[in-house]
PDB file of C-alpha atoms in Angstrom:
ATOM      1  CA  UNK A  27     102.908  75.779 121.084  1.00  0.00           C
ATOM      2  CA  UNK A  28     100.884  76.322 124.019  1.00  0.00           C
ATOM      3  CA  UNK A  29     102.234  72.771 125.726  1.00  0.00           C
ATOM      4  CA  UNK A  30     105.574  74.548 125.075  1.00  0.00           C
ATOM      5  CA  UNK A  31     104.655  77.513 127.116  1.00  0.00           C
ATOM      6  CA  UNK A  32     103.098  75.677 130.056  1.00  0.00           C
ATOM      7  CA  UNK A  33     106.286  73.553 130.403  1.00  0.00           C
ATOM      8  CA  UNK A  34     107.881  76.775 130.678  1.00  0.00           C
ATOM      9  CA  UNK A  35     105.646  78.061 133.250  1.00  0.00           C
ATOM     10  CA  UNK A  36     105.406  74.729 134.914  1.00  0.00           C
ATOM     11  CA  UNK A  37     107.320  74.498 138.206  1.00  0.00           C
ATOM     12  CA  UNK A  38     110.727  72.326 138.902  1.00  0.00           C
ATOM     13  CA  UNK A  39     110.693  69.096 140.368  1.00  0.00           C
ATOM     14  CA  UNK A  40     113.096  66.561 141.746  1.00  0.00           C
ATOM     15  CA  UNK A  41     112.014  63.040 139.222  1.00  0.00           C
ATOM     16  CA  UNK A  42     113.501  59.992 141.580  1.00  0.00           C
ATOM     17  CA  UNK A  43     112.747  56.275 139.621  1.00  0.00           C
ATOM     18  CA  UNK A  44     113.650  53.573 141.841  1.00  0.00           C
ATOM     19  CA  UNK A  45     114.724  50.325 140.288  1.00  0.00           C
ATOM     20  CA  UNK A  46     113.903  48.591 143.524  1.00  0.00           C
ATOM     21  CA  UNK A  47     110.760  49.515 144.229  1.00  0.00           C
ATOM     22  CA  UNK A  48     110.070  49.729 141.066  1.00  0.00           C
ATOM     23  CA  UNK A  49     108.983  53.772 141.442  1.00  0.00           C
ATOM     24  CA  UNK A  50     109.015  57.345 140.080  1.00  0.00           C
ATOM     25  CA  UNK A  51     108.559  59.762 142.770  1.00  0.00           C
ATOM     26  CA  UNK A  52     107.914  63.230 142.495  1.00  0.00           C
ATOM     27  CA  UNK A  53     109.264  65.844 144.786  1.00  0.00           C
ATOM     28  CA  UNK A  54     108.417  69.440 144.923  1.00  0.00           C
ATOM     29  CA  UNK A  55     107.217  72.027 143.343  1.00  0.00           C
ATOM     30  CA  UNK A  56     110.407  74.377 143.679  1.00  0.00           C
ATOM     31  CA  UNK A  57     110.923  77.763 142.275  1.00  0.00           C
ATOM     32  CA  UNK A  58     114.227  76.993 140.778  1.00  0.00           C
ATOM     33  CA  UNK A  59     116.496  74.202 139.625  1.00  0.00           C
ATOM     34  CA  UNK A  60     118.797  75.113 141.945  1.00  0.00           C
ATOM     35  CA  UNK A  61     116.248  75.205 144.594  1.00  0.00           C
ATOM     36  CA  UNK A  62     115.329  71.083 143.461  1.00  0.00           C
ATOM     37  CA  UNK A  63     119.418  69.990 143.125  1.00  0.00           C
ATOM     38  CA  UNK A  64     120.009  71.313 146.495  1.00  0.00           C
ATOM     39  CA  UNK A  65     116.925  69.708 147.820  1.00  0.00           C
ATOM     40  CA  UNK A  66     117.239  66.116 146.228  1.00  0.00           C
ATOM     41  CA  UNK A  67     120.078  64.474 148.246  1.00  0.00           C
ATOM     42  CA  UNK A  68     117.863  64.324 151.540  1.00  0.00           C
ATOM     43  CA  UNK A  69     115.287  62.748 149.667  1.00  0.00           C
ATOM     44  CA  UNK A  70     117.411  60.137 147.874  1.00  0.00           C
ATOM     45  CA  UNK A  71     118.982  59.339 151.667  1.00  0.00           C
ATOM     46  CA  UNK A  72     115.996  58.861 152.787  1.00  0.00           C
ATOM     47  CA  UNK A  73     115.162  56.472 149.930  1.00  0.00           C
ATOM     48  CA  UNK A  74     118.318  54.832 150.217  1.00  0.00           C
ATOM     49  CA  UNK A  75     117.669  54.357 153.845  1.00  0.00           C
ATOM     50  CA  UNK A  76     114.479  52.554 153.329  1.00  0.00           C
ATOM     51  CA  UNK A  77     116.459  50.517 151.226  1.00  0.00           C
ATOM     52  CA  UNK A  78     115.615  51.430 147.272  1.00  0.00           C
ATOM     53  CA  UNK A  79     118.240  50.429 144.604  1.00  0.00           C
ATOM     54  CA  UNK A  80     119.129  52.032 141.249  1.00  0.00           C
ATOM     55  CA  UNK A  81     118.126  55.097 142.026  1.00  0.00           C
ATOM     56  CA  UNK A  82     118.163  58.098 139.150  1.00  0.00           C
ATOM     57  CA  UNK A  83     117.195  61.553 140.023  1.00  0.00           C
ATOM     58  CA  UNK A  84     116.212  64.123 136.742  1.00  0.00           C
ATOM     59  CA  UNK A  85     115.359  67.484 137.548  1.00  0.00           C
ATOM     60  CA  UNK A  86     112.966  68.930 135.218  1.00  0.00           C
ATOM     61  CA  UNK A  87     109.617  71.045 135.380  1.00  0.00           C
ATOM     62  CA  UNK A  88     106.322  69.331 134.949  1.00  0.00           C
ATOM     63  CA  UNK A  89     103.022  68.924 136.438  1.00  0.00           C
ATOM     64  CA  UNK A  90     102.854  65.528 137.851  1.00  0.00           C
ATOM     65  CA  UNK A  91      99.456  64.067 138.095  1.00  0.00           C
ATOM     66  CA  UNK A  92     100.710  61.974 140.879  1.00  0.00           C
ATOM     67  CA  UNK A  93     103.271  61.785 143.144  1.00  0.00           C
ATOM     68  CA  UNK A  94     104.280  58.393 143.412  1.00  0.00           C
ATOM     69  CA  UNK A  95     103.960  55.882 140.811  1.00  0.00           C
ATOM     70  CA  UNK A  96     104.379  52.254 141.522  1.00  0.00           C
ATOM     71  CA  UNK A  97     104.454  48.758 139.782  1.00  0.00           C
ATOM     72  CA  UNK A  98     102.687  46.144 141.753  1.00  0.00           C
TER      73      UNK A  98
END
């Protein structure tokens, strides 16, 4: 129960996972959802600009531990 209640109190963040890179980044914290959905275009242009493919993008409250995560 308590892991319940601390995802409830945990702030939202924008979840990108990159195919190519193979990545999860993190983006945030926002107050809202609405606050991360109208934030997570810029930050998927920018990864499409650098040239990432597959990109996914899950909004959803958590407390990463980091904020980029890639495979070698």
């Amino acid at each position: 129960m308590v892991g319940f209640m601390q995802k409830l109190n945990a702030p939202w963040w924008a979840e990108i996972t990159t195919v190519k890179p193979s990545c999860v980044y993190y983006f945030g914290p926002f107050d809202t959802s609405a606050e991360a959905k109208e934030a997570y275009p810029g930050y998927v242009e920018d990864l499409d600009g650098e040239g990432a493919q597959g990109i996914v993008v899950v909004i959803k409250r958590c407390n990463p531990e980091v904020l980029t995560k890639c495979e070698e």
